[in-house]
Amino acid sequence: STYFYFSCYSGLRVAHSAYGIVTSLSGEPEENIVVEAVGLDTCAHFQEESTTDEKGYFRIRGLQPQCEYLIGMKKGQEINRVYSVSQSSIKIKAEKDDVRGLRLIAFHPINQMDISAYIQASSQEHLKTLCVKLFLENAPEYPLHTIKMDLITGKSLTNTNNAGLILFPSIPVDGRGYFLLLDSSLPYSTHIYTTQTVHFKATSPFKHFKLFFASQSKHIEQDIGHSSYLAVPLIIILGLVYLHQQKIFPLLNKFAQTLNNVVASGPISGRPGNNESDHGNTDVVLVEPILNIKRKLKPRKTQFS
């Protein structure tokens, strides 16, 4: 309240007021915001407060002229629904008159979280193969959002440093655990690389990450089996035959004619006139000398000897 001391001819004012307004950042009035004035130093035991009306205006009464005060939003989420104000407090002193023109800008609690990531690769070709996925930690099988770098517009990709900036859709500030996964479509059969993950909690309005991707090409080694080892000398022999065919083909023809002459000469027998043997030619050649030797060493005995 504003207090006056009356003498016979005039009144003496012994307390003053502070006038102001609380608005949003866009200038909209904030209703039902509690603003308080807290005394400083020897006046620390003084405290006055007021609540904004439907147009955002407030008036704090009973300020002592000899005291300095801090004007600000009263602390406590159960009292005020706003997150913060532009100035934590305004220092005033209503020494001779009321204080007017105070303004506080209120910021409401942010219940959404924005996530951005700066992706850099070792080459422009590798950058186009990358994708970034957003997961809940308790549901790693299903990504919430997926952004492929080859679908990013040219304005976001920087050719000079093989990098790009991506922005995910907002997620709720719920305190739960999330993680980003940087992956590539490069096949593991031809490249060596590891996927990269970064974990975080959704407890703030904004998060920014930097991720780097590097890959190396594999040296492809052919697995040579036993059949391949046999094929190598055969290929070499065929190559030599092709290179020296003018010398080799006459020798092969001569060998073939000799073989035909041997076959055409007929069976070889150690006993002339014996063509009724049941054995083949080879059997005759090998067996007959052995039989002859046996007859000489062990002659047949007769009944009269």
PDB file of C-alpha atoms in Angstrom:
ATOM      1  CA  SER A   1       0.000   0.000   0.000  1.00  0.00           C
ATOM      2  CA  THR A   2       0.980   3.649  -0.378  1.00  0.00           C
ATOM      3  CA  TYR A   3       1.163   5.452   2.904  1.00  0.00           C
ATOM      4  CA  PHE A   4       0.773   9.208   3.626  1.00  0.00           C
ATOM      5  CA  TYR A   5       1.509  11.232   6.723  1.00  0.00           C
ATOM      6  CA  PHE A   6      -0.865  14.288   6.980  1.00  0.00           C
ATOM      7  CA  SER A   7       0.097  17.529   8.686  1.00  0.00           C
ATOM      8  CA  CYS A   8      -2.127  20.547   9.022  1.00  0.00           C
ATOM      9  CA  TYR A   9      -1.470  21.720   5.487  1.00  0.00           C
ATOM     10  CA  SER A  10       0.050  18.765   3.451  1.00  0.00           C
ATOM     11  CA  GLY A  11       0.641  15.006   3.340  1.00  0.00           C
ATOM     12  CA  LEU A  12       4.032  13.203   3.392  1.00  0.00           C
ATOM     13  CA  ARG A  13       4.341  10.003   1.324  1.00  0.00           C
ATOM     14  CA  VAL A  14       6.249   7.296   3.151  1.00  0.00           C
ATOM     15  CA  ALA A  15       6.005   4.361   0.654  1.00  0.00           C
ATOM     16  CA  HIS A  16       6.042   3.959  -3.124  1.00  0.00           C
ATOM     17  CA  SER A  17       5.051   1.482  -5.840  1.00  0.00           C
ATOM     18  CA  ALA A  18       6.758  -0.244  -8.793  1.00  0.00           C
ATOM     19  CA  TYR A  19       4.826  -0.614 -12.068  1.00  0.00           C
ATOM     20  CA  GLY A  20       5.699  -2.947 -14.892  1.00  0.00           C
ATOM     21  CA  ILE A  21       4.599  -5.590 -17.393  1.00  0.00           C
ATOM     22  CA  VAL A  22       5.477  -9.222 -18.117  1.00  0.00           C
ATOM     23  CA  THR A  23       5.266 -10.383 -21.751  1.00  0.00           C
ATOM     24  CA  SER A  24       6.382 -13.303 -23.865  1.00  0.00           C
ATOM     25  CA  LEU A  25       9.208 -12.996 -26.346  1.00  0.00           C
ATOM     26  CA  SER A  26       6.684 -12.211 -29.069  1.00  0.00           C
ATOM     27  CA  GLY A  27       5.119  -9.427 -26.953  1.00  0.00           C
ATOM     28  CA  GLU A  28       2.048 -11.320 -25.789  1.00  0.00           C
ATOM     29  CA  PRO A  29       1.021 -10.451 -22.196  1.00  0.00           C
ATOM     30  CA  GLU A  30       1.657 -13.088 -19.533  1.00  0.00           C
ATOM     31  CA  GLU A  31      -1.150 -13.439 -17.002  1.00  0.00           C
ATOM     32  CA  ASN A  32      -0.927 -14.727 -13.418  1.00  0.00           C
ATOM     33  CA  ILE A  33       2.828 -14.344 -13.120  1.00  0.00           C
ATOM     34  CA  VAL A  34       3.968 -13.579  -9.551  1.00  0.00           C
ATOM     35  CA  VAL A  35       6.532 -10.763  -9.393  1.00  0.00           C
ATOM     36  CA  GLU A  36       8.251  -9.881  -6.137  1.00  0.00           C
ATOM     37  CA  ALA A  37      10.438  -7.097  -4.724  1.00  0.00           C
ATOM     38  CA  VAL A  38      13.082  -8.244  -2.231  1.00  0.00           C
ATOM     39  CA  GLY A  39      14.928  -5.684  -0.083  1.00  0.00           C
ATOM     40  CA  LEU A  40      18.720  -5.499  -0.011  1.00  0.00           C
ATOM     41  CA  ASP A  41      21.232  -5.075   2.830  1.00  0.00           C
ATOM     42  CA  THR A  42      19.555  -3.549   5.881  1.00  0.00           C
ATOM     43  CA  CYS A  43      16.196  -3.842   4.153  1.00  0.00           C
ATOM     44  CA  ALA A  44      16.506  -7.595   3.519  1.00  0.00           C
ATOM     45  CA  HIS A  45      13.545  -8.211   5.789  1.00  0.00           C
ATOM     46  CA  PHE A  46      11.245  -6.357   3.363  1.00  0.00           C
ATOM     47  CA  GLN A  47       9.459  -8.344   0.686  1.00  0.00           C
ATOM     48  CA  GLU A  48       6.469  -7.352  -1.457  1.00  0.00           C
ATOM     49  CA  GLU A  49       4.845  -9.115  -4.403  1.00  0.00           C
ATOM     50  CA  SER A  50       2.164  -8.780  -7.039  1.00  0.00           C
ATOM     51  CA  THR A  51       0.437 -10.910  -9.703  1.00  0.00           C
ATOM     52  CA  THR A  52       0.064  -9.810 -13.303  1.00  0.00           C
ATOM     53  CA  ASP A  53      -3.416  -9.154 -14.652  1.00  0.00           C
ATOM     54  CA  GLU A  54      -4.900 -10.303 -17.966  1.00  0.00           C
ATOM     55  CA  LYS A  55      -2.848  -7.659 -19.797  1.00  0.00           C
ATOM     56  CA  GLY A  56       0.393  -8.651 -18.097  1.00  0.00           C
ATOM     57  CA  TYR A  57       0.641  -5.579 -15.845  1.00  0.00           C
ATOM     58  CA  PHE A  58       1.722  -5.627 -12.220  1.00  0.00           C
ATOM     59  CA  ARG A  59       2.030  -3.115  -9.374  1.00  0.00           C
ATOM     60  CA  ILE A  60       4.148  -3.814  -6.318  1.00  0.00           C
ATOM     61  CA  ARG A  61       3.163  -1.616  -3.414  1.00  0.00           C
ATOM     62  CA  GLY A  62       4.780  -0.648  -0.104  1.00  0.00           C
ATOM     63  CA  LEU A  63       8.329   0.001  -1.233  1.00  0.00           C
ATOM     64  CA  GLN A  64      10.286   1.940   1.381  1.00  0.00           C
ATOM     65  CA  PRO A  65      12.020   5.049  -0.021  1.00  0.00           C
ATOM     66  CA  GLN A  66      15.239   4.438   1.885  1.00  0.00           C
ATOM     67  CA  CYS A  67      15.588   0.829   0.567  1.00  0.00           C
ATOM     68  CA  GLU A  68      16.900  -0.782  -2.587  1.00  0.00           C
ATOM     69  CA  TYR A  69      14.977  -3.712  -4.046  1.00  0.00           C
ATOM     70  CA  LEU A  70      15.447  -6.449  -6.580  1.00  0.00           C
ATOM     71  CA  ILE A  71      12.409  -6.935  -8.832  1.00  0.00           C
ATOM     72  CA  GLY A  72      12.047 -10.372 -10.390  1.00  0.00           C
ATOM     73  CA  MET A  73       9.899 -13.419 -10.937  1.00  0.00           C
ATOM     74  CA  LYS A  74       9.166 -15.332  -7.769  1.00  0.00           C
ATOM     75  CA  LYS A  75      11.005 -18.647  -7.682  1.00  0.00           C
ATOM     76  CA  GLY A  76       9.275 -21.982  -7.738  1.00  0.00           C
ATOM     77  CA  GLN A  77       7.584 -23.941 -10.530  1.00  0.00           C
ATOM     78  CA  GLU A  78       4.509 -24.400  -8.373  1.00  0.00           C
ATOM     79  CA  ILE A  79       4.134 -20.605  -8.356  1.00  0.00           C
ATOM     80  CA  ASN A  80       5.040 -19.620 -11.892  1.00  0.00           C
ATOM     81  CA  ARG A  81       4.528 -21.730 -15.013  1.00  0.00           C
ATOM     82  CA  VAL A  82       7.254 -19.914 -16.969  1.00  0.00           C
ATOM     83  CA  TYR A  83      10.762 -21.277 -17.348  1.00  0.00           C
ATOM     84  CA  SER A  84      12.677 -18.046 -16.790  1.00  0.00           C
ATOM     85  CA  VAL A  85      12.659 -14.315 -17.487  1.00  0.00           C
ATOM     86  CA  SER A  86      14.991 -12.179 -19.580  1.00  0.00           C
ATOM     87  CA  GLN A  87      16.505 -10.620 -16.455  1.00  0.00           C
ATOM     88  CA  SER A  88      16.776 -12.537 -13.215  1.00  0.00           C
ATOM     89  CA  SER A  89      16.185  -9.282 -11.333  1.00  0.00           C
ATOM     90  CA  ILE A  90      16.033  -5.483 -11.744  1.00  0.00           C
ATOM     91  CA  LYS A  91      17.541  -3.272  -9.085  1.00  0.00           C
ATOM     92  CA  ILE A  92      15.419  -0.248  -8.131  1.00  0.00           C
ATOM     93  CA  LYS A  93      15.093   2.394  -5.402  1.00  0.00           C
ATOM     94  CA  ALA A  94      11.815   4.284  -5.008  1.00  0.00           C
ATOM     95  CA  GLU A  95      13.354   7.184  -3.086  1.00  0.00           C
ATOM     96  CA  LYS A  96      11.132  10.108  -4.165  1.00  0.00           C
ATOM     97  CA  ASP A  97       8.457   8.667  -6.440  1.00  0.00           C
ATOM     98  CA  ASP A  98       7.015   5.486  -7.921  1.00  0.00           C
ATOM     99  CA  VAL A  99       9.121   3.391 -10.301  1.00  0.00           C
ATOM    100  CA  ARG A 100       7.505   2.842 -13.697  1.00  0.00           C
ATOM    101  CA  GLY A 101       8.281   1.206 -17.027  1.00  0.00           C
ATOM    102  CA  LEU A 102       9.637  -2.107 -15.724  1.00  0.00           C
ATOM    103  CA  ARG A 103       9.474  -4.956 -18.208  1.00  0.00           C
ATOM    104  CA  LEU A 104      10.177  -8.646 -17.802  1.00  0.00           C
ATOM    105  CA  ILE A 105      10.145 -11.146 -20.720  1.00  0.00           C
ATOM    106  CA  ALA A 106       9.005 -14.611 -19.744  1.00  0.00           C
ATOM    107  CA  PHE A 107      10.175 -17.862 -21.371  1.00  0.00           C
ATOM    108  CA  HIS A 108       7.952 -20.889 -21.042  1.00  0.00           C
ATOM    109  CA  PRO A 109       9.335 -24.334 -20.267  1.00  0.00           C
ATOM    110  CA  ILE A 110      10.615 -26.044 -23.402  1.00  0.00           C
ATOM    111  CA  ASN A 111       9.200 -29.549 -23.712  1.00  0.00           C
ATOM    112  CA  GLN A 112      10.819 -30.361 -27.064  1.00  0.00           C
ATOM    113  CA  MET A 113      14.441 -31.161 -27.852  1.00  0.00           C
ATOM    114  CA  ASP A 114      16.139 -30.397 -31.163  1.00  0.00           C
ATOM    115  CA  ILE A 115      19.051 -32.568 -32.332  1.00  0.00           C
ATOM    116  CA  SER A 116      21.596 -31.612 -34.964  1.00  0.00           C
ATOM    117  CA  ALA A 117      24.700 -33.439 -36.180  1.00  0.00           C
ATOM    118  CA  TYR A 118      27.729 -32.425 -38.223  1.00  0.00           C
ATOM    119  CA  ILE A 119      28.826 -35.408 -40.325  1.00  0.00           C
ATOM    120  CA  GLN A 120      32.280 -35.535 -41.894  1.00  0.00           C
ATOM    121  CA  ALA A 121      33.746 -38.319 -44.052  1.00  0.00           C
ATOM    122  CA  SER A 122      37.165 -39.109 -45.478  1.00  0.00           C
ATOM    123  CA  SER A 123      35.886 -38.579 -49.053  1.00  0.00           C
ATOM    124  CA  GLN A 124      32.832 -37.259 -50.880  1.00  0.00           C
ATOM    125  CA  GLU A 125      32.033 -40.749 -52.178  1.00  0.00           C
ATOM    126  CA  HIS A 126      32.008 -42.149 -48.656  1.00  0.00           C
ATOM    127  CA  LEU A 127      29.841 -39.269 -47.412  1.00  0.00           C
ATOM    128  CA  LYS A 128      27.056 -40.196 -49.836  1.00  0.00           C
ATOM    129  CA  THR A 129      26.954 -43.750 -48.462  1.00  0.00           C
ATOM    130  CA  LEU A 130      26.295 -42.635 -44.867  1.00  0.00           C
ATOM    131  CA  CYS A 131      23.076 -42.593 -42.911  1.00  0.00           C
ATOM    132  CA  VAL A 132      22.383 -41.443 -39.339  1.00  0.00           C
ATOM    133  CA  LYS A 133      19.738 -43.184 -37.247  1.00  0.00           C
ATOM    134  CA  LEU A 134      18.120 -42.068 -33.984  1.00  0.00           C
ATOM    135  CA  PHE A 135      17.139 -44.791 -31.482  1.00  0.00           C
ATOM    136  CA  LEU A 136      15.650 -45.094 -28.034  1.00  0.00           C
ATOM    137  CA  GLU A 137      18.083 -46.963 -25.813  1.00  0.00           C
ATOM    138  CA  ASN A 138      15.384 -49.355 -24.647  1.00  0.00           C
ATOM    139  CA  ALA A 139      14.267 -50.066 -28.246  1.00  0.00           C
ATOM    140  CA  PRO A 140      17.452 -50.410 -30.347  1.00  0.00           C
ATOM    141  CA  GLU A 141      15.760 -52.576 -32.977  1.00  0.00           C
ATOM    142  CA  TYR A 142      13.594 -49.834 -34.450  1.00  0.00           C
ATOM    143  CA  PRO A 143      14.992 -46.397 -35.330  1.00  0.00           C
ATOM    144  CA  LEU A 144      12.820 -43.389 -34.570  1.00  0.00           C
ATOM    145  CA  HIS A 145      14.256 -41.399 -37.473  1.00  0.00           C
ATOM    146  CA  THR A 146      16.708 -42.109 -40.302  1.00  0.00           C
ATOM    147  CA  ILE A 147      18.471 -39.496 -42.424  1.00  0.00           C
ATOM    148  CA  LYS A 148      20.488 -40.509 -45.499  1.00  0.00           C
ATOM    149  CA  MET A 149      23.285 -38.199 -46.513  1.00  0.00           C
ATOM    150  CA  ASP A 150      22.743 -38.730 -50.242  1.00  0.00           C
ATOM    151  CA  LEU A 151      19.266 -37.203 -49.870  1.00  0.00           C
ATOM    152  CA  ILE A 152      20.555 -34.015 -48.257  1.00  0.00           C
ATOM    153  CA  THR A 153      20.299 -31.004 -50.554  1.00  0.00           C
ATOM    154  CA  GLY A 154      23.422 -29.521 -52.103  1.00  0.00           C
ATOM    155  CA  LYS A 155      23.299 -26.539 -49.763  1.00  0.00           C
ATOM    156  CA  SER A 156      23.885 -28.774 -46.755  1.00  0.00           C
ATOM    157  CA  LEU A 157      26.769 -30.729 -48.267  1.00  0.00           C
ATOM    158  CA  THR A 158      30.151 -29.073 -48.378  1.00  0.00           C
ATOM    159  CA  ASN A 159      32.391 -30.323 -51.150  1.00  0.00           C
ATOM    160  CA  THR A 160      35.531 -28.768 -49.710  1.00  0.00           C
ATOM    161  CA  ASN A 161      35.599 -30.751 -46.462  1.00  0.00           C
ATOM    162  CA  ASN A 162      33.300 -33.701 -47.311  1.00  0.00           C
ATOM    163  CA  ALA A 163      30.835 -32.792 -44.577  1.00  0.00           C
ATOM    164  CA  GLY A 164      27.145 -32.114 -44.052  1.00  0.00           C
ATOM    165  CA  LEU A 165      24.828 -30.739 -41.360  1.00  0.00           C
ATOM    166  CA  ILE A 166      21.607 -32.589 -40.545  1.00  0.00           C
ATOM    167  CA  LEU A 167      18.693 -31.729 -38.240  1.00  0.00           C
ATOM    168  CA  PHE A 168      16.429 -34.387 -36.745  1.00  0.00           C
ATOM    169  CA  PRO A 169      12.748 -33.894 -35.922  1.00  0.00           C
ATOM    170  CA  SER A 170      12.168 -32.759 -32.339  1.00  0.00           C
ATOM    171  CA  ILE A 171      11.835 -35.303 -29.557  1.00  0.00           C
ATOM    172  CA  PRO A 172      10.195 -34.792 -26.136  1.00  0.00           C
ATOM    173  CA  VAL A 173      12.305 -33.640 -23.195  1.00  0.00           C
ATOM    174  CA  ASP A 174      11.433 -36.745 -21.198  1.00  0.00           C
ATOM    175  CA  GLY A 175      14.783 -37.576 -19.605  1.00  0.00           C
ATOM    176  CA  ARG A 176      15.004 -40.902 -21.431  1.00  0.00           C
ATOM    177  CA  GLY A 177      18.151 -42.264 -23.055  1.00  0.00           C
ATOM    178  CA  TYR A 178      18.703 -42.003 -26.804  1.00  0.00           C
ATOM    179  CA  PHE A 179      21.597 -42.689 -29.165  1.00  0.00           C
ATOM    180  CA  LEU A 180      22.683 -41.804 -32.697  1.00  0.00           C
ATOM    181  CA  LEU A 181      24.152 -44.446 -35.018  1.00  0.00           C
ATOM    182  CA  LEU A 182      26.373 -43.481 -37.954  1.00  0.00           C
ATOM    183  CA  ASP A 183      26.411 -46.287 -40.536  1.00  0.00           C
ATOM    184  CA  SER A 184      27.440 -46.793 -44.168  1.00  0.00           C
ATOM    185  CA  SER A 185      26.177 -48.834 -47.116  1.00  0.00           C
ATOM    186  CA  LEU A 186      29.733 -49.762 -48.122  1.00  0.00           C
ATOM    187  CA  PRO A 187      30.098 -53.582 -48.235  1.00  0.00           C
ATOM    188  CA  TYR A 188      32.313 -55.149 -45.592  1.00  0.00           C
ATOM    189  CA  SER A 189      33.705 -57.475 -48.263  1.00  0.00           C
ATOM    190  CA  THR A 190      35.565 -54.591 -49.910  1.00  0.00           C
ATOM    191  CA  HIS A 191      35.983 -52.023 -47.097  1.00  0.00           C
ATOM    192  CA  ILE A 192      37.113 -51.882 -43.481  1.00  0.00           C
ATOM    193  CA  TYR A 193      35.233 -49.503 -41.148  1.00  0.00           C
ATOM    194  CA  THR A 194      33.380 -49.366 -37.855  1.00  0.00           C
ATOM    195  CA  THR A 195      30.006 -47.852 -37.063  1.00  0.00           C
ATOM    196  CA  GLN A 196      29.923 -44.976 -34.572  1.00  0.00           C
ATOM    197  CA  THR A 197      27.370 -44.362 -31.817  1.00  0.00           C
ATOM    198  CA  VAL A 198      26.830 -41.506 -29.366  1.00  0.00           C
ATOM    199  CA  HIS A 199      24.507 -41.726 -26.345  1.00  0.00           C
ATOM    200  CA  PHE A 200      22.674 -38.873 -24.604  1.00  0.00           C
ATOM    201  CA  LYS A 201      19.739 -38.010 -22.336  1.00  0.00           C
ATOM    202  CA  ALA A 202      16.795 -35.878 -23.434  1.00  0.00           C
ATOM    203  CA  THR A 203      17.101 -33.312 -20.651  1.00  0.00           C
ATOM    204  CA  SER A 204      17.818 -30.065 -22.513  1.00  0.00           C
ATOM    205  CA  PRO A 205      16.257 -28.073 -25.375  1.00  0.00           C
ATOM    206  CA  PHE A 206      19.108 -28.715 -27.814  1.00  0.00           C
ATOM    207  CA  LYS A 207      21.927 -31.165 -28.535  1.00  0.00           C
ATOM    208  CA  HIS A 208      24.632 -30.976 -31.198  1.00  0.00           C
ATOM    209  CA  PHE A 209      27.072 -33.731 -32.170  1.00  0.00           C
ATOM    210  CA  LYS A 210      30.067 -34.133 -34.457  1.00  0.00           C
ATOM    211  CA  LEU A 211      30.590 -37.511 -36.126  1.00  0.00           C
ATOM    212  CA  PHE A 212      33.456 -38.615 -38.395  1.00  0.00           C
ATOM    213  CA  PHE A 213      33.551 -41.587 -40.772  1.00  0.00           C
ATOM    214  CA  ALA A 214      36.702 -43.208 -42.202  1.00  0.00           C
ATOM    215  CA  SER A 215      37.028 -46.329 -44.342  1.00  0.00           C
ATOM    216  CA  GLN A 216      39.839 -48.332 -45.930  1.00  0.00           C
ATOM    217  CA  SER A 217      39.651 -50.545 -49.001  1.00  0.00           C
ATOM    218  CA  LYS A 218      40.497 -54.209 -48.586  1.00  0.00           C
ATOM    219  CA  HIS A 219      43.200 -55.934 -50.688  1.00  0.00           C
ATOM    220  CA  ILE A 220      41.203 -58.727 -52.284  1.00  0.00           C
ATOM    221  CA  GLU A 221      43.058 -62.058 -52.119  1.00  0.00           C
ATOM    222  CA  GLN A 222      41.819 -64.942 -54.201  1.00  0.00           C
ATOM    223  CA  ASP A 223      41.591 -68.220 -52.368  1.00  0.00           C
ATOM    224  CA  ILE A 224      43.375 -70.752 -54.576  1.00  0.00           C
ATOM    225  CA  GLY A 225      42.211 -74.333 -54.046  1.00  0.00           C
ATOM    226  CA  HIS A 226      43.860 -77.620 -54.974  1.00  0.00           C
ATOM    227  CA  SER A 227      42.234 -77.601 -58.394  1.00  0.00           C
ATOM    228  CA  SER A 228      43.607 -74.138 -59.019  1.00  0.00           C
ATOM    229  CA  TYR A 229      47.128 -75.296 -58.179  1.00  0.00           C
ATOM    230  CA  LEU A 230      46.751 -78.102 -60.719  1.00  0.00           C
ATOM    231  CA  ALA A 231      45.380 -75.780 -63.341  1.00  0.00           C
ATOM    232  CA  VAL A 232      48.347 -73.395 -63.179  1.00  0.00           C
ATOM    233  CA  PRO A 233      51.004 -75.798 -64.540  1.00  0.00           C
ATOM    234  CA  LEU A 234      48.519 -77.114 -67.117  1.00  0.00           C
ATOM    235  CA  ILE A 235      47.967 -73.605 -68.388  1.00  0.00           C
ATOM    236  CA  ILE A 236      51.736 -73.080 -68.553  1.00  0.00           C
ATOM    237  CA  ILE A 237      52.218 -76.298 -70.535  1.00  0.00           C
ATOM    238  CA  LEU A 238      49.467 -75.390 -72.974  1.00  0.00           C
ATOM    239  CA  GLY A 239      51.037 -71.993 -73.425  1.00  0.00           C
ATOM    240  CA  LEU A 240      54.434 -73.511 -74.195  1.00  0.00           C
ATOM    241  CA  VAL A 241      52.865 -75.932 -76.640  1.00  0.00           C
ATOM    242  CA  TYR A 242      51.139 -73.107 -78.427  1.00  0.00           C
ATOM    243  CA  LEU A 243      54.356 -71.088 -78.636  1.00  0.00           C
ATOM    244  CA  HIS A 244      56.421 -74.039 -79.947  1.00  0.00           C
ATOM    245  CA  GLN A 245      53.755 -75.831 -81.956  1.00  0.00           C
ATOM    246  CA  GLN A 246      55.894 -75.957 -85.106  1.00  0.00           C
ATOM    247  CA  LYS A 247      58.496 -78.084 -83.277  1.00  0.00           C
ATOM    248  CA  ILE A 248      56.234 -80.091 -81.004  1.00  0.00           C
ATOM    249  CA  PHE A 249      53.529 -81.174 -83.454  1.00  0.00           C
ATOM    250  CA  PRO A 250      56.000 -83.063 -85.790  1.00  0.00           C
ATOM    251  CA  LEU A 251      57.397 -84.932 -82.756  1.00  0.00           C
ATOM    252  CA  LEU A 252      53.885 -85.829 -81.617  1.00  0.00           C
ATOM    253  CA  ASN A 253      53.034 -87.116 -85.113  1.00  0.00           C
ATOM    254  CA  LYS A 254      56.212 -89.230 -85.193  1.00  0.00           C
ATOM    255  CA  PHE A 255      55.433 -90.708 -81.769  1.00  0.00           C
ATOM    256  CA  ALA A 256      51.888 -91.514 -82.862  1.00  0.00           C
ATOM    257  CA  GLN A 257      53.133 -93.333 -86.014  1.00  0.00           C
ATOM    258  CA  THR A 258      55.609 -95.404 -83.987  1.00  0.00           C
ATOM    259  CA  LEU A 259      52.890 -96.406 -81.568  1.00  0.00           C
ATOM    260  CA  ASN A 260      50.626 -97.455 -84.448  1.00  0.00           C
ATOM    261  CA  ASN A 261      53.397 -99.624 -85.958  1.00  0.00           C
ATOM    262  CA  VAL A 262      53.928-101.428 -82.665  1.00  0.00           C
ATOM    263  CA  VAL A 263      50.225-102.146 -82.303  1.00  0.00           C
ATOM    264  CA  ALA A 264      49.924-103.317 -85.933  1.00  0.00           C
ATOM    265  CA  SER A 265      52.824-105.845 -85.643  1.00  0.00           C
ATOM    266  CA  GLY A 266      50.557-108.326 -83.761  1.00  0.00           C
ATOM    267  CA  PRO A 267      50.946-110.258 -80.470  1.00  0.00           C
ATOM    268  CA  ILE A 268      54.387-111.250 -79.201  1.00  0.00           C
ATOM    269  CA  SER A 269      54.749-114.940 -78.218  1.00  0.00           C
ATOM    270  CA  GLY A 270      57.649-116.956 -76.745  1.00  0.00           C
ATOM    271  CA  ARG A 271      56.279-120.252 -78.106  1.00  0.00           C
ATOM    272  CA  PRO A 272      55.728-120.439 -81.861  1.00  0.00           C
ATOM    273  CA  GLY A 273      52.538-121.990 -83.092  1.00  0.00           C
ATOM    274  CA  ASN A 274      50.774-121.681 -79.752  1.00  0.00           C
ATOM    275  CA  ASN A 275      47.918-119.332 -80.574  1.00  0.00           C
ATOM    276  CA  GLU A 276      45.310-121.005 -78.358  1.00  0.00           C
ATOM    277  CA  SER A 277      46.497-119.503 -75.053  1.00  0.00           C
ATOM    278  CA  ASP A 278      43.755-117.959 -72.915  1.00  0.00           C
ATOM    279  CA  HIS A 279      46.117-115.175 -71.716  1.00  0.00           C
ATOM    280  CA  GLY A 280      46.680-111.870 -73.487  1.00  0.00           C
ATOM    281  CA  ASN A 281      49.913-110.771 -75.218  1.00  0.00           C
ATOM    282  CA  THR A 282      51.404-109.407 -72.041  1.00  0.00           C
ATOM    283  CA  ASP A 283      50.702-112.580 -70.139  1.00  0.00           C
ATOM    284  CA  VAL A 284      52.513-114.637 -72.820  1.00  0.00           C
ATOM    285  CA  VAL A 285      55.624-112.500 -72.766  1.00  0.00           C
ATOM    286  CA  LEU A 286      55.939-112.567 -68.981  1.00  0.00           C
ATOM    287  CA  VAL A 287      54.855-116.074 -68.150  1.00  0.00           C
ATOM    288  CA  GLU A 288      56.556-118.211 -70.824  1.00  0.00           C
ATOM    289  CA  PRO A 289      60.170-117.541 -69.839  1.00  0.00           C
ATOM    290  CA  ILE A 290      59.320-118.404 -66.262  1.00  0.00           C
ATOM    291  CA  LEU A 291      57.772-121.699 -67.370  1.00  0.00           C
ATOM    292  CA  ASN A 292      60.862-122.568 -69.433  1.00  0.00           C
ATOM    293  CA  ILE A 293      63.125-121.959 -66.444  1.00  0.00           C
ATOM    294  CA  LYS A 294      61.029-124.218 -64.276  1.00  0.00           C
ATOM    295  CA  ARG A 295      61.208-127.041 -66.786  1.00  0.00           C
ATOM    296  CA  LYS A 296      65.010-126.908 -66.814  1.00  0.00           C
ATOM    297  CA  LEU A 297      65.425-126.827 -63.024  1.00  0.00           C
ATOM    298  CA  LYS A 298      62.832-129.448 -62.180  1.00  0.00           C
ATOM    299  CA  PRO A 299      62.384-132.045 -64.946  1.00  0.00           C
ATOM    300  CA  ARG A 300      59.298-134.243 -64.752  1.00  0.00           C
ATOM    301  CA  LYS A 301      59.836-137.660 -63.208  1.00  0.00           C
ATOM    302  CA  THR A 302      58.446-140.816 -64.881  1.00  0.00           C
ATOM    303  CA  GLN A 303      57.354-144.084 -63.378  1.00  0.00           C
ATOM    304  CA  PHE A 304      60.396-145.934 -64.736  1.00  0.00           C
ATOM    305  CA  SER A 305      63.124-143.616 -63.427  1.00  0.00           C
TER     306      SER A 305
END
